Coordinates of C-alpha atoms in Angstrom, one line a residue:
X240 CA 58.1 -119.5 107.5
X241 CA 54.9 -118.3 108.5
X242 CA 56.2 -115.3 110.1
X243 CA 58.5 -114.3 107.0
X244 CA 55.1 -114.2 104.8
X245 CA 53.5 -112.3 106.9
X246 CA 56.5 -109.8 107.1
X247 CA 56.9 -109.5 103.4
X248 CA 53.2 -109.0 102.8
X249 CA 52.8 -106.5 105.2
X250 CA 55.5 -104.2 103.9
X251 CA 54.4 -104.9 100.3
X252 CA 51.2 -103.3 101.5
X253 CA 52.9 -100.6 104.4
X254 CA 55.6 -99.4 102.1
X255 CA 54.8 -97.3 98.7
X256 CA 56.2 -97.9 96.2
X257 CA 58.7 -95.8 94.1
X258 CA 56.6 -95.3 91.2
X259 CA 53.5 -94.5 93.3
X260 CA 54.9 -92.1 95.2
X261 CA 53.8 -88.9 92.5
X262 CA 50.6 -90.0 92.5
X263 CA 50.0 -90.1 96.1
X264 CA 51.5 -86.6 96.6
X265 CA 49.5 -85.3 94.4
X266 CA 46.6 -86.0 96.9
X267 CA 46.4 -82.4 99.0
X268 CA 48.2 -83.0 102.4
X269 CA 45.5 -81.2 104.1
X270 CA 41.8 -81.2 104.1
X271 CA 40.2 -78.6 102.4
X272 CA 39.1 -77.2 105.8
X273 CA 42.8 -77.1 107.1
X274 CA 42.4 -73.8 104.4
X275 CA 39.5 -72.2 105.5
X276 CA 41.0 -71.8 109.4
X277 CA 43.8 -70.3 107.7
X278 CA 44.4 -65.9 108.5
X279 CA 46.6 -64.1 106.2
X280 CA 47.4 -60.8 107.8
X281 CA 48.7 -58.2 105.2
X282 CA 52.1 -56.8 106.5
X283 CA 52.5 -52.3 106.5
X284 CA 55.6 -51.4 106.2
X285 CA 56.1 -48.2 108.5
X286 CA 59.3 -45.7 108.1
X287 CA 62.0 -46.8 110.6
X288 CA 64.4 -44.7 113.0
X289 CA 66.6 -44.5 109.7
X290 CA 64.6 -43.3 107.3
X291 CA 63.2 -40.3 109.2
X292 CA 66.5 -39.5 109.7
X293 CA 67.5 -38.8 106.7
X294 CA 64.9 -36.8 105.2
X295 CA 65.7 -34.5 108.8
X296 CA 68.8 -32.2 106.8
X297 CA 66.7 -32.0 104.2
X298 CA 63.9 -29.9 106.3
X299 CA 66.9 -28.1 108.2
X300 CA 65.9 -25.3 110.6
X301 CA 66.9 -21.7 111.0
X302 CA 67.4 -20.3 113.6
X303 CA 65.9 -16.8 114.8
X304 CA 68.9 -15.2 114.4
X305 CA 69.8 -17.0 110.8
X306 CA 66.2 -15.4 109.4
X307 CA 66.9 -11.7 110.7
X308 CA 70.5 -12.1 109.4
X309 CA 68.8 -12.8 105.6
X310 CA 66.0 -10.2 106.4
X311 CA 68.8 -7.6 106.9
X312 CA 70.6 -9.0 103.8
X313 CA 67.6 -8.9 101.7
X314 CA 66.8 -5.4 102.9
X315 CA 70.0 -3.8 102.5
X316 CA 70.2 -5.2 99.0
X317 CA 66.9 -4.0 98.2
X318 CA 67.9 -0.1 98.9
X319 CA 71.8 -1.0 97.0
X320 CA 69.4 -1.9 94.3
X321 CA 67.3 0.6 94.1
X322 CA 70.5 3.3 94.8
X323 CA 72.2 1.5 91.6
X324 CA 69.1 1.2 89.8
X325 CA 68.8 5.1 89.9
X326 CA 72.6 5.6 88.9
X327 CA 72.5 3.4 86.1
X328 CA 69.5 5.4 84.5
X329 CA 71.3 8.6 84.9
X330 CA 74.4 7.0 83.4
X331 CA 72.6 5.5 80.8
X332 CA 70.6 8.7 79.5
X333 CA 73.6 10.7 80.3
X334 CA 71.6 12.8 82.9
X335 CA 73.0 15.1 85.2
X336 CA 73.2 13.4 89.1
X337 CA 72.2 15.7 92.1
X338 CA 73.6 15.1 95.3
X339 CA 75.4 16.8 97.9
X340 CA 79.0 18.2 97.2
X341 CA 81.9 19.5 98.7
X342 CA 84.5 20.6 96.2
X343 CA 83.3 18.5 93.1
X344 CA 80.5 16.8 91.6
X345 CA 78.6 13.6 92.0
X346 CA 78.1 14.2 87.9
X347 CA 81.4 14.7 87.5
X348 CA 82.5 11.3 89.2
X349 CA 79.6 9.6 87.6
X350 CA 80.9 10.4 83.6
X351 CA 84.7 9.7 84.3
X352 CA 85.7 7.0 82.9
X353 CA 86.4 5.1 86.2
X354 CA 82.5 5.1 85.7
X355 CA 82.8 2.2 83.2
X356 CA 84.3 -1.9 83.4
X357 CA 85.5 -3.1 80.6
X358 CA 82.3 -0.3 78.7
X359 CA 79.8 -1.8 81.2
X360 CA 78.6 0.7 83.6
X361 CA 79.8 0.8 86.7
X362 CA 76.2 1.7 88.2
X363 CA 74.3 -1.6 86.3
X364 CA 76.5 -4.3 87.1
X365 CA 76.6 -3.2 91.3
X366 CA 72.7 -3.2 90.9
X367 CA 73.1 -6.7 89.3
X368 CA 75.0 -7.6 92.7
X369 CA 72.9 -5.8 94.9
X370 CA 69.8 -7.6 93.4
X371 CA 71.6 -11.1 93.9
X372 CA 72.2 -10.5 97.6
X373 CA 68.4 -9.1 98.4
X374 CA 67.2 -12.2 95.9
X375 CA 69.2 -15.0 98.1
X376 CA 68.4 -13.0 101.6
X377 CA 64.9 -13.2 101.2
X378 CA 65.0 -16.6 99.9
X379 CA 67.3 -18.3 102.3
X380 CA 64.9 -16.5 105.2
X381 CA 61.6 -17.9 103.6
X382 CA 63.8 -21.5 103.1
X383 CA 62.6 -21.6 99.6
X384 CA 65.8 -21.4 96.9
X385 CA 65.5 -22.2 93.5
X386 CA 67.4 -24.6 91.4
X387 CA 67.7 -27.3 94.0
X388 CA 70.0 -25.3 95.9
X389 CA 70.5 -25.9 99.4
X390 CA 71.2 -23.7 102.7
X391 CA 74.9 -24.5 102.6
X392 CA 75.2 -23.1 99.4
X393 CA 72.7 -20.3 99.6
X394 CA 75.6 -19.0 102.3
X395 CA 78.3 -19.5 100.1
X396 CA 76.8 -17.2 96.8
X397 CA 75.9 -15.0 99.3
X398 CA 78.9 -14.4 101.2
X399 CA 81.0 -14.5 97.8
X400 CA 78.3 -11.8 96.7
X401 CA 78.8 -9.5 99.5
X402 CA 82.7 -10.0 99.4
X403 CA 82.9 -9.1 95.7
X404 CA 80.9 -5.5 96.5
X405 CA 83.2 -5.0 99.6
X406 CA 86.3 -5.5 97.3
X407 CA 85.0 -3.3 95.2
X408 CA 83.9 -0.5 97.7
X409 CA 87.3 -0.6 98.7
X410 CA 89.3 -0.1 95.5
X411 CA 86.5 2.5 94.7
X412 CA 86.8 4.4 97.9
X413 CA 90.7 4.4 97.2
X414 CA 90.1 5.8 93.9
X415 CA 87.8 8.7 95.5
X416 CA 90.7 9.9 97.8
X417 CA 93.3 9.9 94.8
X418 CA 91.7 10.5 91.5
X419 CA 89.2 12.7 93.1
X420 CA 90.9 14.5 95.7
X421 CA 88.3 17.2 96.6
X422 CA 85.4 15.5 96.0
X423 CA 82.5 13.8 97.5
X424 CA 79.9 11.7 96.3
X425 CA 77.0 11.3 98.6
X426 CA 75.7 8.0 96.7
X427 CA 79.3 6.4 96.5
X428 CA 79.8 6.6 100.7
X429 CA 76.2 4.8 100.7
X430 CA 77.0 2.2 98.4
X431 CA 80.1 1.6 100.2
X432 CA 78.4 1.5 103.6
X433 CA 75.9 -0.9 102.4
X434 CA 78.5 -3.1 100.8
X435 CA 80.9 -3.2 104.1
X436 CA 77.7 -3.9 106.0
X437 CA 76.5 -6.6 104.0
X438 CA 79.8 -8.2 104.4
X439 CA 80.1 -7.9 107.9
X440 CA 76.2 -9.4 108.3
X441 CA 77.2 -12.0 106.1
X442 CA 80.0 -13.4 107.9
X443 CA 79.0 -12.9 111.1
X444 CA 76.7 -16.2 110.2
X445 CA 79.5 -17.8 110.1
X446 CA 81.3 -19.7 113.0
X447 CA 84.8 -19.3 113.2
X448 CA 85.8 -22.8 112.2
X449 CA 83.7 -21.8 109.2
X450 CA 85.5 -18.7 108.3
X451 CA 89.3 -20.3 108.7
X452 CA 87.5 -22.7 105.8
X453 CA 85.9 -20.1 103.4
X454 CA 88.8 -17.1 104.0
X455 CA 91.0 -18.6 100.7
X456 CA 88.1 -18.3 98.8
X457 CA 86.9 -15.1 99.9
X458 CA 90.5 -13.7 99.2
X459 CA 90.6 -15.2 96.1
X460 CA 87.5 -13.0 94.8
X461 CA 88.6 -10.3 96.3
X462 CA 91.4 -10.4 94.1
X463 CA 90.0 -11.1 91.2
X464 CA 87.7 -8.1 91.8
X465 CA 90.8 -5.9 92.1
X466 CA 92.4 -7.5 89.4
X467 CA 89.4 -6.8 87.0
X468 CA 89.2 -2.9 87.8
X469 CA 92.6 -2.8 87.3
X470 CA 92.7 -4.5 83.6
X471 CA 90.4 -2.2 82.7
X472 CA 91.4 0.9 84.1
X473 CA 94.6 -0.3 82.4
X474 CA 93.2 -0.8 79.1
X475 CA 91.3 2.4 78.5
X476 CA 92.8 5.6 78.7
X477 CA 91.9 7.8 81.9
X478 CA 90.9 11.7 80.1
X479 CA 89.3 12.8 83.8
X480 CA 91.1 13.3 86.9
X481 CA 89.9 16.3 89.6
X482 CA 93.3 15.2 91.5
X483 CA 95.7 16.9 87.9
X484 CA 93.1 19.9 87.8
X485 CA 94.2 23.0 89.0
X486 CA 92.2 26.2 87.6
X487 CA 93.0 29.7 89.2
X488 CA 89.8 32.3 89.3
X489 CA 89.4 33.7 86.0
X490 CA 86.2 36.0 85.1
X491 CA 83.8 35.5 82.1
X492 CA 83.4 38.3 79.5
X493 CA 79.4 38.8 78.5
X494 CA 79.4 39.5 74.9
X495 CA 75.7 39.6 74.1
X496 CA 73.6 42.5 74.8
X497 CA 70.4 42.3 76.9
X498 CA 67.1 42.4 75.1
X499 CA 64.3 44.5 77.3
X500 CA 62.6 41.3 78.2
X501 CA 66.0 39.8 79.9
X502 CA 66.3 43.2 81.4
X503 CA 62.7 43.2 83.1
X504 CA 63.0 39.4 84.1
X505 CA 66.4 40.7 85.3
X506 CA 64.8 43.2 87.6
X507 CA 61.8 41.0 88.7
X508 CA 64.4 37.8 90.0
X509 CA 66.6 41.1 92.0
X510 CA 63.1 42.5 93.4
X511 CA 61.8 38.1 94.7
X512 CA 65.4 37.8 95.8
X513 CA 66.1 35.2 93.4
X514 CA 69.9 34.0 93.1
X515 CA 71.8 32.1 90.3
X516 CA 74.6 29.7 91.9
X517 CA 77.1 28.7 89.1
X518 CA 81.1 28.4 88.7
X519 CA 83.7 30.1 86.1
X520 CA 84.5 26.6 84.7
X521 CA 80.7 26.0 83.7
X522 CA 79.7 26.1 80.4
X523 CA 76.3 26.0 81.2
X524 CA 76.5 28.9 83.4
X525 CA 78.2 30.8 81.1
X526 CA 75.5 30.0 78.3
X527 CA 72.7 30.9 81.3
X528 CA 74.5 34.5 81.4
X529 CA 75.1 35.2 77.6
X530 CA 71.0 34.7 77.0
X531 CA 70.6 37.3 79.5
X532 CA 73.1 39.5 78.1
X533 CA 76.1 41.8 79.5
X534 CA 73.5 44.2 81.6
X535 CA 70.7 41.9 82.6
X536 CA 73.5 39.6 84.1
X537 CA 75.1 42.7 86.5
X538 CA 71.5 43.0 87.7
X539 CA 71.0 39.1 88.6
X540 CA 72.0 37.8 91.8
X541 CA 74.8 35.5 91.2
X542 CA 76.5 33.4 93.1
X543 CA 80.2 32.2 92.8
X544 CA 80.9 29.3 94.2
X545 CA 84.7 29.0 93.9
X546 CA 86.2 32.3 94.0
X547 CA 89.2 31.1 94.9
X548 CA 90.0 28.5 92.1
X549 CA 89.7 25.1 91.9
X550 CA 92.2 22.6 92.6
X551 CA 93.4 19.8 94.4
X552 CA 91.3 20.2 98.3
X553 CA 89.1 23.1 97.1
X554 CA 86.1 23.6 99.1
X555 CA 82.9 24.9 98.0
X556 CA 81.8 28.2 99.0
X557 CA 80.0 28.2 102.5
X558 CA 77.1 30.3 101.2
X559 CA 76.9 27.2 98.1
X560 CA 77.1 24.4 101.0
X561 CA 74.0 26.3 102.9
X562 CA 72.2 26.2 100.2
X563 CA 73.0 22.8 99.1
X564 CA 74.0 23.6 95.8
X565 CA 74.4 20.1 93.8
X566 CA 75.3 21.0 89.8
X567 CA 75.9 23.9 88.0
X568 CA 74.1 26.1 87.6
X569 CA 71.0 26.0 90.2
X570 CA 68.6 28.8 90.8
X571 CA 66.9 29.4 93.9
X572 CA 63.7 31.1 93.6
X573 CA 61.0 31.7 96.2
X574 CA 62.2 28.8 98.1
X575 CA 62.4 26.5 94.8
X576 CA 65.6 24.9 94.2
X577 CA 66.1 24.9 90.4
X578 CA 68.7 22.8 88.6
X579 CA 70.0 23.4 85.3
X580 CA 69.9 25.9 82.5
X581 CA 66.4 27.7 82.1
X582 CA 64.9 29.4 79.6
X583 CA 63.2 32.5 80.1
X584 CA 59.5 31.2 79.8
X585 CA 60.6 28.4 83.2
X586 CA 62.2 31.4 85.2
X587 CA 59.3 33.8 84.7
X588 CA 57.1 30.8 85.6
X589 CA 58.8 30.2 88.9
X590 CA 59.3 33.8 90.0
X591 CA 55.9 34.6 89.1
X592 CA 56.5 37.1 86.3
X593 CA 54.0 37.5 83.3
X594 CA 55.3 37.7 80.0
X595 CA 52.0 39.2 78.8
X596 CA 52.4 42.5 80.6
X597 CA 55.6 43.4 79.4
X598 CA 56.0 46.6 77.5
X599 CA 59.1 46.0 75.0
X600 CA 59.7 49.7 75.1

């Protein structure tokens, strides 16, 4: 009995009871020193294996070869651009174009109307190209392209770029040996030897698993380039054609008699061995004789550069090709090449003449 009192009282005291218990927790657990031997270390967190490697493509790395195949690029595109640039200012002001010839003119080529898409110039939308391929070239070398682009598709503009121009230099250079039988443009073969260049460089960058990938595409441009000319070849009627032309030799009849200044500016060019190159189709040479008049012109060392005719295959006249004659007509005088129609006041200047010791009578 004893024993059972003592039991009960001791767990009356031992054991809490259940309405106690919040109060008691809310005693702390630990002494207020358990806190002060306490360390919190701050955690860093540091990138892992992972994330460096996927900012790694971002940062990709060309090669040596990669950066002189976009130096090339860039520089070829730079002189296309500068070639076009020139043609499209000539075509624009209507100006006459000088370059070498052999049985035509760059001029003449250069105001057909194969010289216009769809009434854009032909000369300002190939420097529009030519400035895109030097523009991605010297970017993709420098890895610095705009617009969020990447490598990858740096390489793809560019190659569809250089395929477009290589169409084009194709079709164009197919056009030259038909519609122009005869002639030769000096700036044409250089613009297509740029553009077949550039394509080559371009693809060469690419591995052939690469290529077997890209070659629908690049066929598919290439027709649509084609496809384009043609449309608008189609569209717009065709007045100029050297291949239809076929003009036998005729002489030109001088109707205008010479005054005594043409006469003595005659004399002086014959004495400096001065020379006129021209041709019997030239309007302008014909308009350079008639202000000298019927007599001045038997005195003036001219120059004809198709005797034979013109037609389909005609060559220039060797002594015209020596003296690389480039329009119509040109004057050579002490050494000076001269192009175009000149008045007597620009002759006299060349040859040296002075107007102010001329005696009328």
């Amino acid at each position: 009995m004893v024993v059972a009192l003592s039991m009960a009282s001791f767990v009356r005291i031992s054991t809490p009871s259940l309405f106690s218990l919040p109060r008691r927790l809310s005693t702390p657990l630990f002494p207020p020193t358990h806190f002060k031997r306490m360390v919190i270390y701050p955690l860093k967190c540091l990138p892992g294996p992972t994330q460096s490697g996927e900012e790694e493509p971002q940062m990709s790395t060309l090669s040596h070869s990669d950066i002189l195949t976009y130096r090339l690029c860039a520089g070829l595109g730079a002189i296309g651009f500068l070639e076009t640039g020139y043609l499209s200012y000539l075509k624009i002001t209507n100006s006459d174009v000088l370059c070498p010839i052999s049985g035509g003119s760059c001029s003449d080529i250069l105001n057909s109307d194969y010289a216009l898409v769809f009434g854009i110039p032909l000369p300002l939308i190939g420097m529009v190209t030519y400035g895109l391929v030097a523009f991605l070239g010297l970017n993709l070398s420098a890895k610095d392209l705009p617009f969020g682009l990447d490598e990858s598709n740096g390489r793809a503009i560019l190659l569809g770029a250089t395929t477009s121009i290589a169409a084009a230099s194709g079709y164009f250079l197919y056009l030259l040996s038909t519609k122009f039988a005869g002639a030769s443009c000096a700036y044409c073969l250089l613009s297509a030897a740029l553009s077949f260049t550039l394509f080559f460089t371009t693809l060469k960058n690419y591995g052939l698993q690469e290529i077997r990938n890209v070659v629908g595409l690049q066929l598919c441009i290439a027709g649509l380039v084609v496809t384009a000319l043609n449309t608008s070849y189609n569209n717009s009627p065709i007045s100029f054609s050297l291949a239809d032309i076929n003009l036998p030799y005729y002489g030109t009849e001088i109707t205008t008699q010479s005054s005594p200044l043409a006469l003595s500016l005659a004399k002086h060019l014959h004495a400096v061995g001065a020379k006129m190159y021209g041709a019997f189709w030239c309007s302008h040479c014909l308009e350079q004789k008639q202000m000298f008049g019927r007599e001045a012109t038997e005195i003036l060392d001219y120059v004809e550069c198709f005797p034979g005719g013109f037609r389909k295959g005609t060559k220039i006249a060797i002594e015209c090709a020596f003296a690389g004659i480039e329009g119509f007509p040109t004057w050579v005088i002490n050494g000076q090449v001269i192009s175009g129609e000149k008045d007597f006041s620009e002759l006299a200047s060349a040859s040296g003449f002075v107007l102010e010791n001329l005696n009328p009578s």
